[in-house]
Structure formats: structure tokens, C-alpha cells
Short mmCIF file of C-alpha atoms and ligand atoms in Angstrom, two decimals:
data_model
loop_
_atom_site.label_atom_id
_atom_site.label_comp_id
_atom_site.label_asym_id
_atom_site.label_seq_id
_atom_site.Cartn_x
_atom_site.Cartn_y
_atom_site.Cartn_z
CA MET A 1 65.17 167.93 110.81
CA THR A 2 64.56 164.08 111.39
CA ALA A 3 67.78 163.10 113.55
CA PRO A 4 70.82 162.33 112.54
CA LEU A 5 71.82 159.03 111.61
CA ARG A 6 73.82 157.49 113.06
CA LEU A 7 77.08 154.99 112.06
CA GLY A 8 79.95 152.97 113.40
CA ILE A 9 81.33 151.82 110.56
CA ALA A 10 84.21 148.87 110.97
CA GLY A 11 87.03 148.44 108.33
CA LEU A 12 89.10 151.07 107.35
CA GLY A 13 90.71 150.26 103.61
CA THR A 14 90.11 151.67 100.33
CA VAL A 15 86.33 151.47 100.68
CA GLY A 16 86.06 152.63 104.65
CA ILE A 17 88.22 155.67 103.33
CA GLY A 18 86.74 156.39 100.76
CA VAL A 19 83.20 156.99 102.35
CA VAL A 20 85.00 158.76 105.43
CA LYS A 21 85.76 160.56 103.09
CA ILE A 22 82.38 161.41 101.43
CA ILE A 23 80.80 162.01 104.88
CA ARG A 24 83.40 164.95 105.66
CA GLN A 25 83.72 166.70 101.73
CA LYS A 26 79.65 166.26 101.02
CA ALA A 27 77.97 166.63 104.52
CA GLU A 28 76.29 169.86 102.88
CA LEU A 29 75.28 168.03 100.07
CA LEU A 30 74.19 164.50 101.47
CA ARG A 31 71.64 167.17 103.57
CA ALA A 32 70.34 168.49 100.60
CA ARG A 33 69.20 165.74 99.17
CA ILE A 34 68.01 163.15 102.36
CA GLY A 35 67.17 165.37 104.94
CA ARG A 36 69.38 164.29 107.89
CA GLU A 37 73.33 164.50 109.10
CA PHE A 38 75.23 161.42 108.67
CA VAL A 39 78.08 160.70 112.06
CA ILE A 40 80.36 158.33 112.49
CA SER A 41 79.72 157.20 115.78
CA ALA A 42 83.31 155.18 115.64
CA VAL A 43 85.27 153.47 114.04
CA SER A 44 87.26 150.21 114.01
CA ALA A 45 89.89 148.62 112.03
CA ARG A 46 92.47 146.16 112.76
CA ASN A 47 95.11 148.69 113.49
CA ARG A 48 94.87 152.08 114.60
CA ASP A 49 98.01 153.18 114.03
CA THR A 50 98.54 153.21 110.11
CA ASP A 51 98.60 156.05 108.76
CA ARG A 52 95.27 156.45 106.80
CA GLY A 53 95.35 159.88 105.00
CA VAL A 54 92.79 161.27 106.72
CA ALA A 55 92.95 162.87 110.88
CA LEU A 56 90.43 160.35 111.89
CA ALA A 57 91.74 160.57 116.07
CA GLY A 58 88.02 162.82 116.27
CA TYR A 59 86.04 159.58 116.37
CA GLU A 60 85.59 156.47 118.74
CA TRP A 61 87.72 154.36 117.99
CA GLU A 62 86.87 150.15 118.49
CA ASP A 63 89.14 147.57 118.14
CA ASP A 64 86.26 144.60 118.56
CA PRO A 65 83.81 145.37 115.30
CA VAL A 66 81.87 143.38 117.33
CA ALA A 67 81.38 146.06 120.01
CA LEU A 68 80.89 148.15 117.75
CA ALA A 69 78.61 146.95 115.93
CA THR A 70 76.78 146.61 119.61
CA ARG A 71 77.69 149.80 120.54
CA ASP A 72 74.06 152.49 121.75
CA ASP A 73 75.05 155.65 119.60
CA VAL A 74 74.90 153.15 115.96
CA ASP A 75 71.81 152.86 114.13
CA VAL A 76 73.96 151.44 110.94
CA TYR A 77 76.89 149.48 110.71
CA LEU A 78 78.83 148.95 108.52
CA GLU A 79 81.36 145.65 107.65
CA LEU A 80 83.60 147.09 105.71
CA ILE A 81 85.81 144.46 106.70
CA GLY A 82 85.68 141.80 103.90
CA GLY A 83 85.63 138.11 104.28
CA THR A 84 83.47 134.85 104.32
CA GLU A 85 83.94 133.75 107.90
CA GLY A 86 85.22 135.69 111.47
CA ALA A 87 84.79 139.00 112.72
CA ALA A 88 82.35 140.51 109.07
CA LYS A 89 80.44 137.47 109.87
CA ALA A 90 79.92 137.29 113.75
CA SER A 91 79.73 141.54 113.28
CA VAL A 92 77.53 141.22 110.79
CA GLU A 93 74.96 138.87 113.04
CA ALA A 94 75.32 141.13 116.30
CA ALA A 95 74.61 144.22 114.99
CA LEU A 96 70.93 142.10 113.69
CA ARG A 97 70.28 141.03 116.80
CA ALA A 98 71.31 144.44 118.28
CA GLY A 99 68.44 146.22 116.39
CA LYS A 100 71.16 147.63 113.86
CA ASP A 101 70.26 147.86 109.83
CA VAL A 102 73.44 146.66 107.91
CA VAL A 103 75.71 147.84 105.01
CA THR A 104 78.45 145.39 103.68
CA ALA A 105 81.06 145.17 101.16
CA ASN A 106 81.93 142.12 101.67
CA LYS A 107 80.38 139.96 98.44
CA ALA A 108 81.77 136.90 99.80
CA MET A 109 79.72 136.12 102.84
CA LEU A 110 76.35 136.74 101.37
CA ALA A 111 77.52 134.51 98.40
CA ILE A 112 78.41 131.93 101.33
CA HIS A 113 75.68 133.08 103.66
CA GLY A 114 73.05 135.33 102.22
CA GLN A 115 69.92 132.92 102.79
CA ALA A 116 70.70 132.88 106.75
CA LEU A 117 71.63 136.40 107.07
CA ALA A 118 68.46 137.36 105.16
CA GLU A 119 66.52 135.60 107.67
CA GLU A 120 68.43 136.67 110.37
CA ALA A 121 67.24 140.34 109.32
CA GLU A 122 64.05 139.86 108.37
CA ALA A 123 63.23 138.37 112.00
CA ALA A 124 65.24 141.00 113.61
CA GLY A 125 62.55 143.72 111.19
CA ARG A 126 65.84 145.70 110.01
CA ALA A 127 67.84 145.56 106.50
CA ILE A 128 70.96 144.24 104.35
CA ARG A 129 72.15 146.23 102.05
CA TYR A 130 75.46 145.50 100.32
CA GLU A 131 75.75 147.48 96.42
CA ALA A 132 79.27 147.61 96.39
CA ALA A 133 79.61 144.42 96.91
CA VAL A 134 78.58 144.21 93.16
CA ALA A 135 80.12 145.64 90.12
CA GLY A 136 81.76 148.60 92.48
CA GLY A 137 79.93 151.69 91.06
CA ILE A 138 77.41 150.13 89.57
CA PRO A 139 73.79 150.65 91.04
CA VAL A 140 73.37 147.03 90.16
CA ILE A 141 70.91 145.34 92.80
CA LYS A 142 69.24 149.18 92.79
CA ALA A 143 68.22 147.88 89.63
CA LEU A 144 67.57 144.76 89.70
CA THR A 145 65.36 144.42 92.56
CA GLU A 146 63.72 148.43 92.14
CA GLY A 147 64.02 150.00 88.56
CA LEU A 148 62.95 146.11 86.72
CA ALA A 149 60.98 144.77 89.87
CA GLY A 150 58.18 144.84 87.32
CA ASN A 151 60.30 141.97 84.93
CA GLU A 152 60.64 138.49 84.73
CA ILE A 153 64.38 138.48 84.38
CA SER A 154 65.20 135.92 81.97
CA ARG A 155 69.49 136.11 82.26
CA VAL A 156 71.78 138.18 84.18
CA MET A 157 75.33 138.03 82.50
CA GLY A 158 78.21 140.51 82.99
CA VAL A 159 82.25 140.85 83.08
CA MET A 160 82.05 141.34 87.14
CA ASN A 161 85.65 140.87 87.82
CA GLY A 162 87.53 143.88 86.62
CA THR A 163 91.42 142.36 87.37
CA CYS A 164 91.28 140.01 85.51
CA ASN A 165 89.05 142.26 82.63
CA TYR A 166 92.69 144.09 83.18
CA ILE A 167 95.23 141.17 81.96
CA LEU A 168 92.87 139.83 79.71
CA THR A 169 92.58 143.40 78.13
CA ARG A 170 96.44 144.11 77.74
CA MET A 171 97.64 141.37 76.79
CA GLU A 172 96.28 141.83 73.85
CA LYS A 173 96.33 145.36 73.33
CA ALA A 174 100.10 144.94 74.48
CA GLY A 175 100.44 141.26 73.43
CA LEU A 176 101.91 139.87 76.98
CA SER A 177 101.26 136.77 77.84
CA TYR A 178 99.44 135.49 80.86
CA ASP A 179 102.13 136.30 83.18
CA ALA A 180 104.13 139.07 82.36
CA ALA A 181 99.95 140.43 82.16
CA PHE A 182 99.01 139.05 85.96
CA ALA A 183 102.94 140.79 86.99
CA GLU A 184 101.65 144.30 85.91
CA ALA A 185 98.51 144.07 87.72
CA ASP A 186 100.29 142.67 90.79
CA GLY A 187 102.20 145.76 90.64
CA LEU A 188 99.16 148.00 89.82
CA GLY A 189 98.01 147.08 93.65
CA TYR A 190 94.95 145.55 91.24
CA LEU A 191 95.02 141.52 92.99
CA GLU A 192 93.06 140.81 96.19
CA ALA A 193 95.49 139.35 98.52
CA ASP A 194 94.56 136.02 97.83
CA PRO A 195 95.16 136.51 93.67
CA THR A 196 92.59 133.21 92.57
CA LEU A 197 89.65 134.70 94.10
CA ASP A 198 90.12 136.88 91.00
CA VAL A 199 91.91 134.81 88.08
CA GLY A 200 90.18 131.97 89.91
CA GLY A 201 86.73 133.63 89.63
CA ILE A 202 86.19 133.09 92.17
CA ASP A 203 85.54 137.10 93.41
CA ALA A 204 83.19 136.92 89.83
CA GLY A 205 81.31 133.39 91.03
CA HIS A 206 80.13 136.25 94.71
CA LYS A 207 78.62 138.64 92.37
CA LEU A 208 76.80 135.36 89.71
CA ALA A 209 75.53 134.54 92.71
CA ILE A 210 74.20 137.17 94.14
CA LEU A 211 72.61 138.77 91.06
CA SER A 212 71.35 135.75 90.37
CA ALA A 213 69.11 134.77 94.02
CA ILE A 214 67.79 138.50 93.24
CA ALA A 215 67.03 137.66 89.57
CA PHE A 216 65.32 134.67 90.06
CA GLY A 217 64.35 134.33 93.01
CA ALA A 218 66.40 131.85 94.21
CA ARG A 219 68.26 131.16 97.40
CA PRO A 220 72.21 132.23 96.74
CA ASP A 221 73.95 128.85 95.56
CA PHE A 222 77.93 129.84 95.16
CA ASP A 223 78.82 125.67 94.76
CA GLY A 224 75.63 125.65 91.93
CA ILE A 225 78.49 128.06 89.25
CA GLU A 226 80.24 126.32 86.84
CA LEU A 227 83.39 128.35 87.80
CA GLU A 228 86.13 128.07 85.60
CA GLY A 229 88.89 131.06 86.42
CA ILE A 230 90.99 132.41 83.75
CA GLU A 231 94.71 131.22 84.58
CA ARG A 232 94.61 128.48 81.16
CA VAL A 233 94.22 131.77 79.33
CA THR A 234 97.26 131.89 76.46
CA ILE A 235 98.15 134.60 74.42
CA GLU A 236 97.70 132.20 71.63
CA ASP A 237 93.91 131.71 72.66
CA ILE A 238 93.96 135.60 72.41
CA ARG A 239 95.70 136.30 69.37
CA ALA A 240 93.22 133.14 67.85
CA ALA A 241 90.13 134.69 68.82
CA ALA A 242 90.69 138.40 67.96
CA ASP A 243 91.63 136.57 64.23
CA MET A 244 88.32 135.26 64.63
CA GLY A 245 85.95 138.41 65.36
CA PHE A 246 85.90 138.03 68.83
CA ARG A 247 87.84 138.48 72.38
CA ILE A 248 87.96 136.49 75.54
CA LYS A 249 86.17 137.40 78.27
CA LEU A 250 85.46 136.03 81.78
CA LEU A 251 81.24 136.12 82.11
CA GLY A 252 79.71 135.38 84.31
CA VAL A 253 76.06 134.31 82.64
CA ALA A 254 73.09 133.39 85.33
CA GLN A 255 68.90 132.16 83.56
CA ARG A 256 66.92 129.96 84.19
CA THR A 257 65.85 126.82 82.14
CA GLY A 258 63.51 124.93 81.43
CA ARG A 259 65.52 122.76 83.70
CA GLY A 260 66.48 124.75 86.65
CA LEU A 261 68.98 127.69 86.42
CA GLU A 262 72.16 127.56 84.69
CA GLN A 263 75.56 129.47 86.14
CA ARG A 264 77.71 129.70 85.07
CA MET A 265 81.47 132.06 85.09
CA GLN A 266 83.75 131.22 82.27
CA PRO A 267 86.38 132.38 80.53
CA CYS A 268 83.92 132.86 77.16
CA LEU A 269 84.54 134.10 73.46
CA VAL A 270 82.20 137.51 72.80
CA PRO A 271 82.57 138.64 69.50
CA ALA A 272 83.97 142.08 69.78
CA ASN A 273 81.80 144.93 68.42
CA SER A 274 78.90 143.83 71.32
CA PRO A 275 79.64 146.04 74.00
CA LEU A 276 81.42 143.55 76.61
CA GLY A 277 83.52 142.48 73.48
CA GLN A 278 84.03 146.16 73.58
CA LEU A 279 84.64 146.15 77.35
CA GLU A 280 87.96 147.90 78.15
CA GLY A 281 90.59 147.37 81.20
CA GLY A 282 89.23 147.45 85.23
CA THR A 283 85.55 148.19 84.59
CA ASN A 284 82.30 145.49 84.56
CA MET A 285 79.69 145.68 82.56
CA VAL A 286 75.93 143.94 83.62
CA VAL A 287 73.79 142.85 80.86
CA ILE A 288 70.38 142.24 82.23
CA GLU A 289 67.05 140.84 80.26
CA GLY A 290 63.36 140.73 80.88
CA ASP A 291 60.07 140.86 79.59
CA ALA A 292 59.32 144.28 79.55
CA VAL A 293 62.78 145.99 79.32
CA GLU A 294 64.61 143.95 77.08
CA GLN A 295 68.33 144.45 77.68
CA ILE A 296 70.22 146.70 79.20
CA VAL A 297 73.62 147.40 79.84
CA LEU A 298 74.88 149.08 82.86
CA ARG A 299 78.55 150.04 82.85
CA GLY A 300 81.44 151.58 85.34
CA PRO A 301 83.93 151.37 87.26
CA GLY A 302 84.37 148.03 89.35
CA ALA A 303 86.60 148.33 92.26
CA GLY A 304 88.26 151.47 93.52
CA GLU A 305 88.30 154.04 96.69
CA GLY A 306 85.63 156.50 95.20
CA PRO A 307 83.39 153.45 93.19
CA THR A 308 82.92 151.17 95.66
CA ALA A 309 82.25 154.51 98.62
CA SER A 310 79.33 155.71 95.45
CA ALA A 311 77.80 152.57 96.39
CA VAL A 312 77.87 152.21 99.99
CA MET A 313 76.78 155.94 100.72
CA GLY A 314 73.60 155.17 98.31
CA ASP A 315 72.95 152.03 100.71
CA VAL A 316 73.58 154.60 103.44
CA CYS A 317 71.13 157.27 102.40
CA ASP A 318 68.82 154.41 101.27
CA LEU A 319 68.02 153.20 104.85
CA ALA A 320 68.30 156.77 106.56
CA ARG A 321 65.10 158.18 103.93
CA GLY A 322 63.40 154.86 105.89
CA LEU A 323 63.94 152.72 102.87
CA ARG A 324 64.20 148.89 103.30
CA GLN A 325 63.32 145.99 101.18
CA PRO A 326 64.30 142.07 101.65
CA THR A 327 67.89 141.02 101.19
CA PHE A 328 67.51 139.27 98.44
CA GLY A 329 64.50 141.74 96.78
CA GLN A 330 61.63 139.67 97.93
CA PRO A 331 61.81 138.49 101.60
CA ALA A 332 64.05 135.32 103.04
CA ASP A 333 61.18 132.53 103.46
CA THR A 334 59.98 132.59 99.09
CA LEU A 335 63.19 132.08 97.93
CA GLN A 336 63.66 129.25 95.71
CA GLU A 337 66.00 126.38 96.23
CA ALA A 338 67.32 125.98 92.52
CA THR A 339 67.88 122.93 91.38
CA ARG A 340 70.93 123.68 89.47
CA ALA A 341 71.32 123.29 85.71
CA ARG A 342 74.28 122.17 83.89
CA SER A 343 74.75 124.35 80.99
CA GLU A 344 73.59 122.15 77.84
CA LEU A 345 72.08 125.45 75.53
CA PRO A 346 74.46 124.28 72.36
CA ALA A 347 77.39 126.79 71.47
CA PRO A 348 80.71 126.66 69.40
CA PHE A 349 82.53 125.92 71.46
CA TYR A 350 87.04 127.72 70.58
CA LEU A 351 89.15 124.33 71.29
CA ARG A 352 93.36 124.00 71.96
CA MET A 353 95.39 121.50 72.94
CA ALA A 354 98.61 120.04 71.84
CA LEU A 355 98.83 116.92 69.49
CA LEU A 356 101.98 114.97 69.70
CA ASP A 357 103.83 115.78 66.23
CA LYS A 358 103.11 111.51 65.18
CA PRO A 359 100.58 109.98 62.21
CA GLY A 360 97.47 109.87 62.41
CA ALA A 361 96.81 111.85 65.70
CA LEU A 362 94.88 114.23 64.05
CA ALA A 363 92.04 111.59 62.68
CA LYS A 364 92.41 110.54 65.80
CA ILE A 365 91.05 113.83 67.43
CA ALA A 366 88.75 113.92 64.53
CA THR A 367 87.22 110.90 64.72
CA ILE A 368 86.46 111.04 68.47
CA LEU A 369 84.33 114.62 67.78
CA GLY A 370 82.40 112.84 65.32
CA ASN A 371 81.60 110.42 67.09
CA SER A 372 80.10 113.14 69.80
CA GLY A 373 78.87 114.22 67.23
CA VAL A 374 80.55 117.55 67.36
CA SER A 375 81.51 118.36 64.25
CA ILE A 376 84.43 121.15 63.52
CA ASP A 377 83.78 124.64 61.92
CA ARG A 378 87.70 125.23 61.45
CA MET A 379 91.05 124.07 62.39
CA ARG A 380 93.97 125.85 62.54
CA GLN A 381 97.58 123.83 63.51
CA TYR A 382 100.72 126.31 63.94
CA GLY A 383 103.81 126.31 65.75
CA HIS A 384 105.53 122.91 66.26
CA ASP A 385 108.42 122.65 68.84
CA ASP A 386 109.81 119.34 68.93
CA THR A 387 107.90 116.48 69.27
CA THR A 388 103.97 118.41 69.87
CA ALA A 389 101.18 120.44 68.13
CA PRO A 390 99.10 123.09 68.54
CA VAL A 391 96.20 122.71 67.38
CA LEU A 392 93.23 124.82 66.94
CA ILE A 393 89.15 123.41 66.79
CA VAL A 394 86.13 125.57 66.89
CA THR A 395 83.04 123.54 66.34
CA HIS A 396 79.49 123.92 65.14
CA ARG A 397 76.78 124.36 68.10
CA THR A 398 77.30 121.54 70.42
CA SER A 399 75.82 120.73 73.60
CA ARG A 400 79.13 120.70 76.93
CA VAL A 401 77.75 117.64 77.62
CA ALA A 402 78.50 115.97 74.18
CA LEU A 403 81.67 118.17 73.85
CA ASP A 404 83.03 116.66 77.57
CA GLU A 405 82.44 113.40 76.81
CA ALA A 406 85.22 114.11 73.91
CA LEU A 407 87.28 115.16 75.66
CA THR A 408 87.58 112.29 77.82
CA ALA A 409 88.07 110.76 74.96
CA MET A 410 91.12 112.56 74.72
CA ALA A 411 92.31 112.18 77.25
CA GLN A 412 92.37 108.49 76.73
CA THR A 413 94.11 108.59 73.29
CA ASP A 414 97.81 108.33 73.54
CA VAL A 415 98.05 111.14 71.11
CA VAL A 416 97.50 114.15 73.35
CA ALA A 417 99.73 116.07 75.65
CA GLY A 418 97.29 117.53 78.92
CA ALA A 419 94.45 118.55 79.35
CA PRO A 420 92.75 120.87 75.86
CA VAL A 421 91.53 123.90 76.31
CA ALA A 422 87.96 124.15 75.83
CA LEU A 423 86.39 127.59 75.78
CA ARG A 424 82.83 128.13 74.55
CA ILE A 425 81.62 131.56 72.01
CA GLU A 426 78.45 133.30 72.98
CA HIS A 427 76.44 134.57 70.89
CA LEU A 428 75.22 138.38 72.07
N1 LIG B 501 89.13 142.65 93.16
C1 LIG B 501 87.29 142.56 92.71
C2 LIG B 501 88.39 142.55 90.67
C3 LIG B 501 87.41 143.82 93.01
O1 LIG B 501 89.59 142.96 90.41
O2 LIG B 501 87.19 143.46 90.24
C4 LIG B 501 86.41 143.42 94.20
O3 LIG B 501 85.33 142.68 94.21
#
């Protein structure tokens, strides 16, 4: 049998402990499949004394993840700490320089520093694997880099933040306000330590940046994503969408157009009867379209101990088998700097605004839309309070540029209270 693969695990939270459990509980299965033993040489975390529900006393301990990453008895360094900078990045860089392969679940680090890290890995002749970074237990990185390698990818899209999907689902199913659904998700421990990462669309944006890089041979470009969170979605939006046969999802879309790479992560209306529309709770879904395969839909748990540890172990097993490939599926120096393209493909849009309840207000809005070439498909006014009237408008297909021109003009009138909500309606 080949020599054991020796692991150093930094970060003993949900993911790290899940990995320790799989290695302990499935030793025989792994040996049978891979033909090697897995040995945990040492572990590291911020606090040694935390009760993690698993006996760790048998493993050597390193306070400093960099020291762990560079130990002579570590072949593969597992960075499960998280965070864009700091210990996570320093230890991954140290591991690569010391000739170790790296497995990480760190989407933020890869979305922001992925190009530099990919170059460092290739210079060192090592690999960075990160299946757990995108869509939890769904093997989407493997699907894109390996199974779909013979395809020209035209579009990647998906729901990649389970917390947002949980909040939106609870709003629809239980009639909860955004704040109540957010509080429920918080109570269940779903939210990241900084909840803006979830509800602001940032976590899902990091994941989209990684998928785009692989799908389109582009350098990861998180800053190039049109990003909007779900904080402004109201129960009225959810109900209005449902009335029209749609559901609201935080949807990521990346596609190459004639003008460049379009990447957006925004709340959108999707048909309720589509696979994405039917996705409920904390589940993730990624849809990939390629010229040869046409369309595939991957669905599964986006977070949690088992699913993320499953993804990490898939990477560890590949490394144990000697499978190494460039970080984003092709050599780092061949990844192109993507030209950023704003989403210009026309689509219908859903608008919600509060109009001051005075004569001519609606006429002004209709005129502004008309002047920008935006045609109204449907309109509804409901539930006046003393001063404002909420108005919902669905447009015919229009470009975002034309719509933004209209929204800017609306802001300059004296009839719109606050900023209107504008959500794209995606026909999938
Ligand atoms: N917070 C993420 C989610 C999981 O809710 O999907 C980690 O990326």
C-alpha cells in the first residue's frame, strides 16, 4: 500500500470537525477506495480548550496555523479557518512555499486572491483544491473542471446562499416579514458571523466569481459582479411575485456576451415552476449550460458539517490519488482578465415604489418610463397610507440601462418616496 497521506487541519469549526469525524469513522472505506491511510498529523484552532464534541487529545497541536502548514509531517494542509486575509492566507501561502498541497473551503480568499494563489501553487508544483468553497456538498467544481471540460460553457447560474434562500422561502411559506425570517435564520445559527456576507449577497458573489473563472477561463473578478442583497425584499414583493407565478431568489448569473463577461448576483423573479423556483430552504442549486451537454442542474445542501466535510474529503481523496490540476481548471497564466459587461440583455422588470398620493403622480412615472423607452406590462396600486401609495409595475422587456435612466429621472421628481425596488424577471 502507498504511504499514508499526512494531513494538517487548521480550523476546527463545523467543517474541520466534520472532516476529523469522516477520517476517523470511515478509515476502512477510505483505505478500500483510495488504497492509502489518512493520518492527521496535527491540528490548529484559535482556542485549544473549546469542547468540540470530538476527542482531539491524540493529535499534536499547533497554535500557529503557519507552523502547522509547514510541518515536515504534513503532506496536505487543510485551511478551514476562513477570512480573506490574515491567518488563512498567510498559512496557505506558507504551505505552498513549503511544498504542500492545500485544501480549503475559503471562497472569500479565492474570489479575491485566487489568481495570485493559483500562480503560487503552480510555481510550487502544488495544487489548491476547494470543492467545499462553492455550494457546500455539491461537487460543482469537479463537474466544471473535469466532467464538463469538453464543453464551451455559455452560462452558469444558481442559488448559492442557503441562508438567503431559507429567509425568502420562510417569507413566502409562513408569510413572515423579512425581519422575522432573518431573526428565525439567526436563531437557527444559519447566519455568518457577519450577516451582511449572507444577506448582502457577498458570500454568494464570492462563489459566483470562482465558478465564472473556471467556466470562462477568466481571472476571478469579484469586484466585477453586479451585486445586490435581499435586504430590501418585502413580503409584498414575495406576494406580488407569487400572484404572477414567480418566486424571488437571490440568483447568480455569469455569462459571456459579445461585450465581455457579465456577472450578477441579485434578487430576481424566477418562474415558480422552474427548478430554481422550486428550490426551498437552505438548499443550493447550480445550473450549467454547455454547448455539448446542453443544460445540467446540480442540487444539494449548501452548508453544514456533513456536506462541507464531504466536499473537503473529495478533494483530499483526489490528492491522495495523485490527481492535481491547475486551480481554476487551466494554467493560471492563461486565465484572461475579463472585460466587465453590465447586464444588457433585455428582460422584464418588476418595480415597487411608494408614490406620494397626489394628483398626477402616477402620470409622471408613466411618462418617465415611456421617455426612457420602457413599456408597462402590468400595474397595481394597493394599501394607501395617509401620504403614500405603494405601486407595483411590471415592465415589458427592457434593458437595465434604459430602466436605470428612468429610475434616475424618477428620483428627481417630487412624487417618489425613497428608492424604488427593481428586480429582474428571469425566464429560465
Ligand atoms: N452562509 C452560507 C450559506 C454557507 O448560507 O449558504 C457558507 O458559504
